[in-house]
């Protein structure tokens, strides 16, 4: 019998083989937004890992929407071709369904590569950032230009254009970022949204622009393919964005045809106070699932296969998105399958690494390993 973690999940016309997703992970290794060989290796290894779903790092919808000069884009023909090459490789060699995450960094853009000074604003080759209001991310950060009506139309259209490109590439799923302090999260949170027009003020006002972006994207994404949203379910700051606000947002997204919520948290302000621990965001995912009726992805410090399996079995979440666990163990699903007594896809080139075959060979003192190169 399938362990819950290894049972399939249908989202519209797309069936994911199991509940293990590789979460989006920025690699800061693109050139002018183009994916290269690093992305081929990075996503290629995960597509052949036995995970049911692989989601690309944030692909940004316009050049000034990138976090760094090394961030992935999906705003040009060259970006589309480069990412298309990676997707073709993943399709030809792996079994995972493939999702693309779309984002606009807003006032968190124009920063150095993390390994050159974590999240510090660029001083050379910097660009002017945009934001929901004119509030800098933190002290010492540049002041973003607040979006006016025409700017909001441009940014919405950039998201739509990126969805058209994602559709041409042949992705199975799109995930929109309303999390981690990036542009759409800035609109949602009362801490960063100080607008006095119809896109500010109360919760309805603050949700207006992000919801309009989602609706425009959903409109042109194929009906049989799922589209989800990554949220920060709380800012972890008193008086800011809360799980209850997230539930209202999730219900509104559901009405617009959203298929799942990926439940993260944090990222808006450096003043956040996060109670870190194994699976610390799972209770948020569970709460949003129960109140919205939408499938959710749980994430954050989940490493142990038994724990991941319990989260699914308990009905706290529908999928688990792992990030750092995959960096340290790109074959995490193989090892999780071994722990839980399940089968998982192996590429034929790696079949000799299959655990039971390997064990049998060892037990039988097979000479095969000596005979074959
Ligand atoms: C190297 C790295 C890059 C990341 N890039 C993204 C990203 O592009 N988009 C996103 O939504 N989250 C991103 N995240 C957050 C992860 O997807 C994940 O939610 C977070 O790391 C917590 O999960 P974990 O404990 O399994 O790593 C990134 C995390 C890491 C470690």
mmCIF file with all atom_site columns, C-alpha atoms in Angstrom, residues 29-140:
data_model
loop_
_atom_site.group_PDB
_atom_site.id
_atom_site.type_symbol
_atom_site.label_atom_id
_atom_site.label_alt_id
_atom_site.label_comp_id
_atom_site.label_asym_id
_atom_site.label_entity_id
_atom_site.label_seq_id
_atom_site.pdbx_PDB_ins_code
_atom_site.Cartn_x
_atom_site.Cartn_y
_atom_site.Cartn_z
_atom_site.occupancy
_atom_site.B_iso_or_equiv
_atom_site.pdbx_formal_charge
_atom_site.auth_seq_id
_atom_site.auth_comp_id
_atom_site.auth_asym_id
_atom_site.auth_atom_id
_atom_site.pdbx_PDB_model_num
ATOM 1   C CA . UNK A 1 29  ? 23.563 31.897 -11.747 1.00 0.00 ? 29  UNK A CA 1
ATOM 2   C CA . UNK A 1 30  ? 21.602 33.243 -14.697 1.00 0.00 ? 30  UNK A CA 1
ATOM 3   C CA . UNK A 1 31  ? 22.995 35.720 -17.218 1.00 0.00 ? 31  UNK A CA 1
ATOM 4   C CA . UNK A 1 32  ? 20.545 38.453 -18.252 1.00 0.00 ? 32  UNK A CA 1
ATOM 5   C CA . UNK A 1 33  ? 17.833 36.205 -16.826 1.00 0.00 ? 33  UNK A CA 1
ATOM 6   C CA . UNK A 1 34  ? 18.860 33.228 -18.995 1.00 0.00 ? 34  UNK A CA 1
ATOM 7   C CA . UNK A 1 35  ? 19.148 29.777 -17.454 1.00 0.00 ? 35  UNK A CA 1
ATOM 8   C CA . UNK A 1 36  ? 22.432 28.038 -18.262 1.00 0.00 ? 36  UNK A CA 1
ATOM 9   C CA . UNK A 1 37  ? 24.207 24.764 -17.681 1.00 0.00 ? 37  UNK A CA 1
ATOM 10  C CA . UNK A 1 38  ? 24.063 25.204 -13.909 1.00 0.00 ? 38  UNK A CA 1
ATOM 11  C CA . UNK A 1 39  ? 20.247 25.201 -14.112 1.00 0.00 ? 39  UNK A CA 1
ATOM 12  C CA . UNK A 1 40  ? 20.360 22.160 -16.395 1.00 0.00 ? 40  UNK A CA 1
ATOM 13  C CA . UNK A 1 41  ? 22.307 20.298 -13.722 1.00 0.00 ? 41  UNK A CA 1
ATOM 14  C CA . UNK A 1 42  ? 20.343 21.736 -10.766 1.00 0.00 ? 42  UNK A CA 1
ATOM 15  C CA . UNK A 1 43  ? 16.834 21.120 -12.101 1.00 0.00 ? 43  UNK A CA 1
ATOM 16  C CA . UNK A 1 44  ? 17.870 18.072 -14.131 1.00 0.00 ? 44  UNK A CA 1
ATOM 17  C CA . UNK A 1 45  ? 19.063 16.186 -11.048 1.00 0.00 ? 45  UNK A CA 1
ATOM 18  C CA . UNK A 1 46  ? 15.802 16.953 -9.234  1.00 0.00 ? 46  UNK A CA 1
ATOM 19  C CA . UNK A 1 47  ? 13.636 15.975 -12.216 1.00 0.00 ? 47  UNK A CA 1
ATOM 20  C CA . UNK A 1 48  ? 15.287 12.547 -12.065 1.00 0.00 ? 48  UNK A CA 1
ATOM 21  C CA . UNK A 1 49  ? 15.128 12.316 -8.256  1.00 0.00 ? 49  UNK A CA 1
ATOM 22  C CA . UNK A 1 50  ? 11.750 10.619 -7.918  1.00 0.00 ? 50  UNK A CA 1
ATOM 23  C CA . UNK A 1 51  ? 10.087 13.815 -6.621  1.00 0.00 ? 51  UNK A CA 1
ATOM 24  C CA . UNK A 1 52  ? 6.550  14.237 -7.936  1.00 0.00 ? 52  UNK A CA 1
ATOM 25  C CA . UNK A 1 53  ? 6.995  17.931 -8.667  1.00 0.00 ? 53  UNK A CA 1
ATOM 26  C CA . UNK A 1 54  ? 9.921  20.259 -9.264  1.00 0.00 ? 54  UNK A CA 1
ATOM 27  C CA . UNK A 1 55  ? 9.335  24.000 -9.097  1.00 0.00 ? 55  UNK A CA 1
ATOM 28  C CA . UNK A 1 56  ? 11.937 26.315 -10.619 1.00 0.00 ? 56  UNK A CA 1
ATOM 29  C CA . UNK A 1 57  ? 13.448 29.137 -8.649  1.00 0.00 ? 57  UNK A CA 1
ATOM 30  C CA . UNK A 1 58  ? 11.654 32.471 -9.003  1.00 0.00 ? 58  UNK A CA 1
ATOM 31  C CA . UNK A 1 59  ? 11.645 33.494 -12.640 1.00 0.00 ? 59  UNK A CA 1
ATOM 32  C CA . UNK A 1 60  ? 11.189 37.256 -12.621 1.00 0.00 ? 60  UNK A CA 1
ATOM 33  C CA . UNK A 1 61  ? 8.700  38.931 -14.889 1.00 0.00 ? 61  UNK A CA 1
ATOM 34  C CA . UNK A 1 62  ? 10.762 42.022 -15.776 1.00 0.00 ? 62  UNK A CA 1
ATOM 35  C CA . UNK A 1 63  ? 14.450 42.903 -15.470 1.00 0.00 ? 63  UNK A CA 1
ATOM 36  C CA . UNK A 1 64  ? 13.924 45.337 -12.580 1.00 0.00 ? 64  UNK A CA 1
ATOM 37  C CA . UNK A 1 65  ? 11.850 42.643 -10.888 1.00 0.00 ? 65  UNK A CA 1
ATOM 38  C CA . UNK A 1 66  ? 14.947 40.511 -10.336 1.00 0.00 ? 66  UNK A CA 1
ATOM 39  C CA . UNK A 1 67  ? 16.574 40.264 -6.919  1.00 0.00 ? 67  UNK A CA 1
ATOM 40  C CA . UNK A 1 68  ? 20.121 40.182 -8.306  1.00 0.00 ? 68  UNK A CA 1
ATOM 41  C CA . UNK A 1 69  ? 21.850 40.325 -11.692 1.00 0.00 ? 69  UNK A CA 1
ATOM 42  C CA . UNK A 1 70  ? 22.094 36.518 -11.446 1.00 0.00 ? 70  UNK A CA 1
ATOM 43  C CA . UNK A 1 71  ? 18.375 35.875 -11.064 1.00 0.00 ? 71  UNK A CA 1
ATOM 44  C CA . UNK A 1 72  ? 16.310 33.954 -13.552 1.00 0.00 ? 72  UNK A CA 1
ATOM 45  C CA . UNK A 1 73  ? 13.928 35.860 -15.812 1.00 0.00 ? 73  UNK A CA 1
ATOM 46  C CA . UNK A 1 74  ? 11.009 34.994 -18.038 1.00 0.00 ? 74  UNK A CA 1
ATOM 47  C CA . UNK A 1 75  ? 10.671 38.324 -19.817 1.00 0.00 ? 75  UNK A CA 1
ATOM 48  C CA . UNK A 1 76  ? 12.531 37.814 -23.113 1.00 0.00 ? 76  UNK A CA 1
ATOM 49  C CA . UNK A 1 77  ? 12.688 35.353 -26.002 1.00 0.00 ? 77  UNK A CA 1
ATOM 50  C CA . UNK A 1 78  ? 16.214 34.465 -24.910 1.00 0.00 ? 78  UNK A CA 1
ATOM 51  C CA . UNK A 1 79  ? 14.956 33.661 -21.360 1.00 0.00 ? 79  UNK A CA 1
ATOM 52  C CA . UNK A 1 80  ? 12.196 31.517 -22.832 1.00 0.00 ? 80  UNK A CA 1
ATOM 53  C CA . UNK A 1 81  ? 14.563 29.561 -25.081 1.00 0.00 ? 81  UNK A CA 1
ATOM 54  C CA . UNK A 1 82  ? 17.102 29.029 -22.311 1.00 0.00 ? 82  UNK A CA 1
ATOM 55  C CA . UNK A 1 83  ? 14.540 27.769 -19.794 1.00 0.00 ? 83  UNK A CA 1
ATOM 56  C CA . UNK A 1 84  ? 12.859 25.720 -22.525 1.00 0.00 ? 84  UNK A CA 1
ATOM 57  C CA . UNK A 1 85  ? 16.130 23.844 -23.054 1.00 0.00 ? 85  UNK A CA 1
ATOM 58  C CA . UNK A 1 86  ? 16.251 22.928 -19.364 1.00 0.00 ? 86  UNK A CA 1
ATOM 59  C CA . UNK A 1 87  ? 12.624 21.803 -19.388 1.00 0.00 ? 87  UNK A CA 1
ATOM 60  C CA . UNK A 1 88  ? 13.220 19.627 -22.459 1.00 0.00 ? 88  UNK A CA 1
ATOM 61  C CA . UNK A 1 89  ? 16.075 17.898 -20.661 1.00 0.00 ? 89  UNK A CA 1
ATOM 62  C CA . UNK A 1 90  ? 13.958 17.337 -17.543 1.00 0.00 ? 90  UNK A CA 1
ATOM 63  C CA . UNK A 1 91  ? 11.092 15.920 -19.613 1.00 0.00 ? 91  UNK A CA 1
ATOM 64  C CA . UNK A 1 92  ? 13.332 13.624 -21.628 1.00 0.00 ? 92  UNK A CA 1
ATOM 65  C CA . UNK A 1 93  ? 15.087 12.203 -18.585 1.00 0.00 ? 93  UNK A CA 1
ATOM 66  C CA . UNK A 1 94  ? 12.860 12.537 -15.525 1.00 0.00 ? 94  UNK A CA 1
ATOM 67  C CA . UNK A 1 95  ? 9.383  11.735 -14.310 1.00 0.00 ? 95  UNK A CA 1
ATOM 68  C CA . UNK A 1 96  ? 8.676  14.844 -12.216 1.00 0.00 ? 96  UNK A CA 1
ATOM 69  C CA . UNK A 1 97  ? 5.976  17.290 -13.182 1.00 0.00 ? 97  UNK A CA 1
ATOM 70  C CA . UNK A 1 98  ? 7.479  20.726 -13.740 1.00 0.00 ? 98  UNK A CA 1
ATOM 71  C CA . UNK A 1 99  ? 6.328  24.038 -12.314 1.00 0.00 ? 99  UNK A CA 1
ATOM 72  C CA . UNK A 1 100 ? 7.631  27.556 -12.750 1.00 0.00 ? 100 UNK A CA 1
ATOM 73  C CA . UNK A 1 101 ? 7.534  30.136 -9.994  1.00 0.00 ? 101 UNK A CA 1
ATOM 74  C CA . UNK A 1 102 ? 6.871  33.706 -11.175 1.00 0.00 ? 102 UNK A CA 1
ATOM 75  C CA . UNK A 1 103 ? 7.791  36.708 -9.094  1.00 0.00 ? 103 UNK A CA 1
ATOM 76  C CA . UNK A 1 104 ? 8.575  40.408 -8.941  1.00 0.00 ? 104 UNK A CA 1
ATOM 77  C CA . UNK A 1 105 ? 11.099 41.394 -6.293  1.00 0.00 ? 105 UNK A CA 1
ATOM 78  C CA . UNK A 1 106 ? 9.832  44.983 -5.873  1.00 0.00 ? 106 UNK A CA 1
ATOM 79  C CA . UNK A 1 107 ? 11.866 46.909 -3.300  1.00 0.00 ? 107 UNK A CA 1
ATOM 80  C CA . UNK A 1 108 ? 13.933 43.792 -2.484  1.00 0.00 ? 108 UNK A CA 1
ATOM 81  C CA . UNK A 1 109 ? 15.501 43.964 -5.949  1.00 0.00 ? 109 UNK A CA 1
ATOM 82  C CA . UNK A 1 110 ? 18.889 45.293 -6.997  1.00 0.00 ? 110 UNK A CA 1
ATOM 83  C CA . UNK A 1 111 ? 20.911 43.419 -4.403  1.00 0.00 ? 111 UNK A CA 1
ATOM 84  C CA . UNK A 1 112 ? 24.246 41.659 -4.425  1.00 0.00 ? 112 UNK A CA 1
ATOM 85  C CA . UNK A 1 113 ? 24.602 37.919 -4.881  1.00 0.00 ? 113 UNK A CA 1
ATOM 86  C CA . UNK A 1 114 ? 24.197 36.291 -1.449  1.00 0.00 ? 114 UNK A CA 1
ATOM 87  C CA . UNK A 1 115 ? 27.750 35.022 -1.456  1.00 0.00 ? 115 UNK A CA 1
ATOM 88  C CA . UNK A 1 116 ? 28.957 38.600 -2.081  1.00 0.00 ? 116 UNK A CA 1
ATOM 89  C CA . UNK A 1 117 ? 27.185 40.020 0.986   1.00 0.00 ? 117 UNK A CA 1
ATOM 90  C CA . UNK A 1 118 ? 23.807 38.695 1.960   1.00 0.00 ? 118 UNK A CA 1
ATOM 91  C CA . UNK A 1 119 ? 20.895 40.791 0.661   1.00 0.00 ? 119 UNK A CA 1
ATOM 92  C CA . UNK A 1 120 ? 22.896 44.002 0.632   1.00 0.00 ? 120 UNK A CA 1
ATOM 93  C CA . UNK A 1 121 ? 21.753 46.617 -1.907  1.00 0.00 ? 121 UNK A CA 1
ATOM 94  C CA . UNK A 1 122 ? 23.941 46.980 -5.016  1.00 0.00 ? 122 UNK A CA 1
ATOM 95  C CA . UNK A 1 123 ? 26.221 49.979 -5.147  1.00 0.00 ? 123 UNK A CA 1
ATOM 96  C CA . UNK A 1 124 ? 27.581 49.252 -8.644  1.00 0.00 ? 124 UNK A CA 1
ATOM 97  C CA . UNK A 1 125 ? 25.254 48.468 -11.578 1.00 0.00 ? 125 UNK A CA 1
ATOM 98  C CA . UNK A 1 126 ? 22.269 49.107 -9.334  1.00 0.00 ? 126 UNK A CA 1
ATOM 99  C CA . UNK A 1 127 ? 18.808 49.779 -10.713 1.00 0.00 ? 127 UNK A CA 1
ATOM 100 C CA . UNK A 1 128 ? 15.918 51.835 -9.382  1.00 0.00 ? 128 UNK A CA 1
ATOM 101 C CA . UNK A 1 129 ? 13.446 49.575 -7.636  1.00 0.00 ? 129 UNK A CA 1
ATOM 102 C CA . UNK A 1 130 ? 9.683  49.889 -7.537  1.00 0.00 ? 130 UNK A CA 1
ATOM 103 C CA . UNK A 1 131 ? 7.466  49.283 -4.547  1.00 0.00 ? 131 UNK A CA 1
ATOM 104 C CA . UNK A 1 132 ? 3.951  49.411 -3.274  1.00 0.00 ? 132 UNK A CA 1
ATOM 105 C CA . UNK A 1 133 ? 4.688  52.572 -1.310  1.00 0.00 ? 133 UNK A CA 1
ATOM 106 C CA . UNK A 1 134 ? 7.849  54.630 -1.131  1.00 0.00 ? 134 UNK A CA 1
ATOM 107 C CA . UNK A 1 135 ? 9.090  52.824 1.975   1.00 0.00 ? 135 UNK A CA 1
ATOM 108 C CA . UNK A 1 136 ? 12.577 51.312 1.810   1.00 0.00 ? 136 UNK A CA 1
ATOM 109 C CA . UNK A 1 137 ? 12.995 47.692 2.829   1.00 0.00 ? 137 UNK A CA 1
ATOM 110 C CA . UNK A 1 138 ? 15.031 48.684 5.867   1.00 0.00 ? 138 UNK A CA 1
ATOM 111 C CA . UNK A 1 139 ? 17.249 51.482 7.073   1.00 0.00 ? 139 UNK A CA 1
ATOM 112 C CA . UNK A 1 140 ? 20.043 52.105 4.582   1.00 0.00 ? 140 UNK A CA 1
#
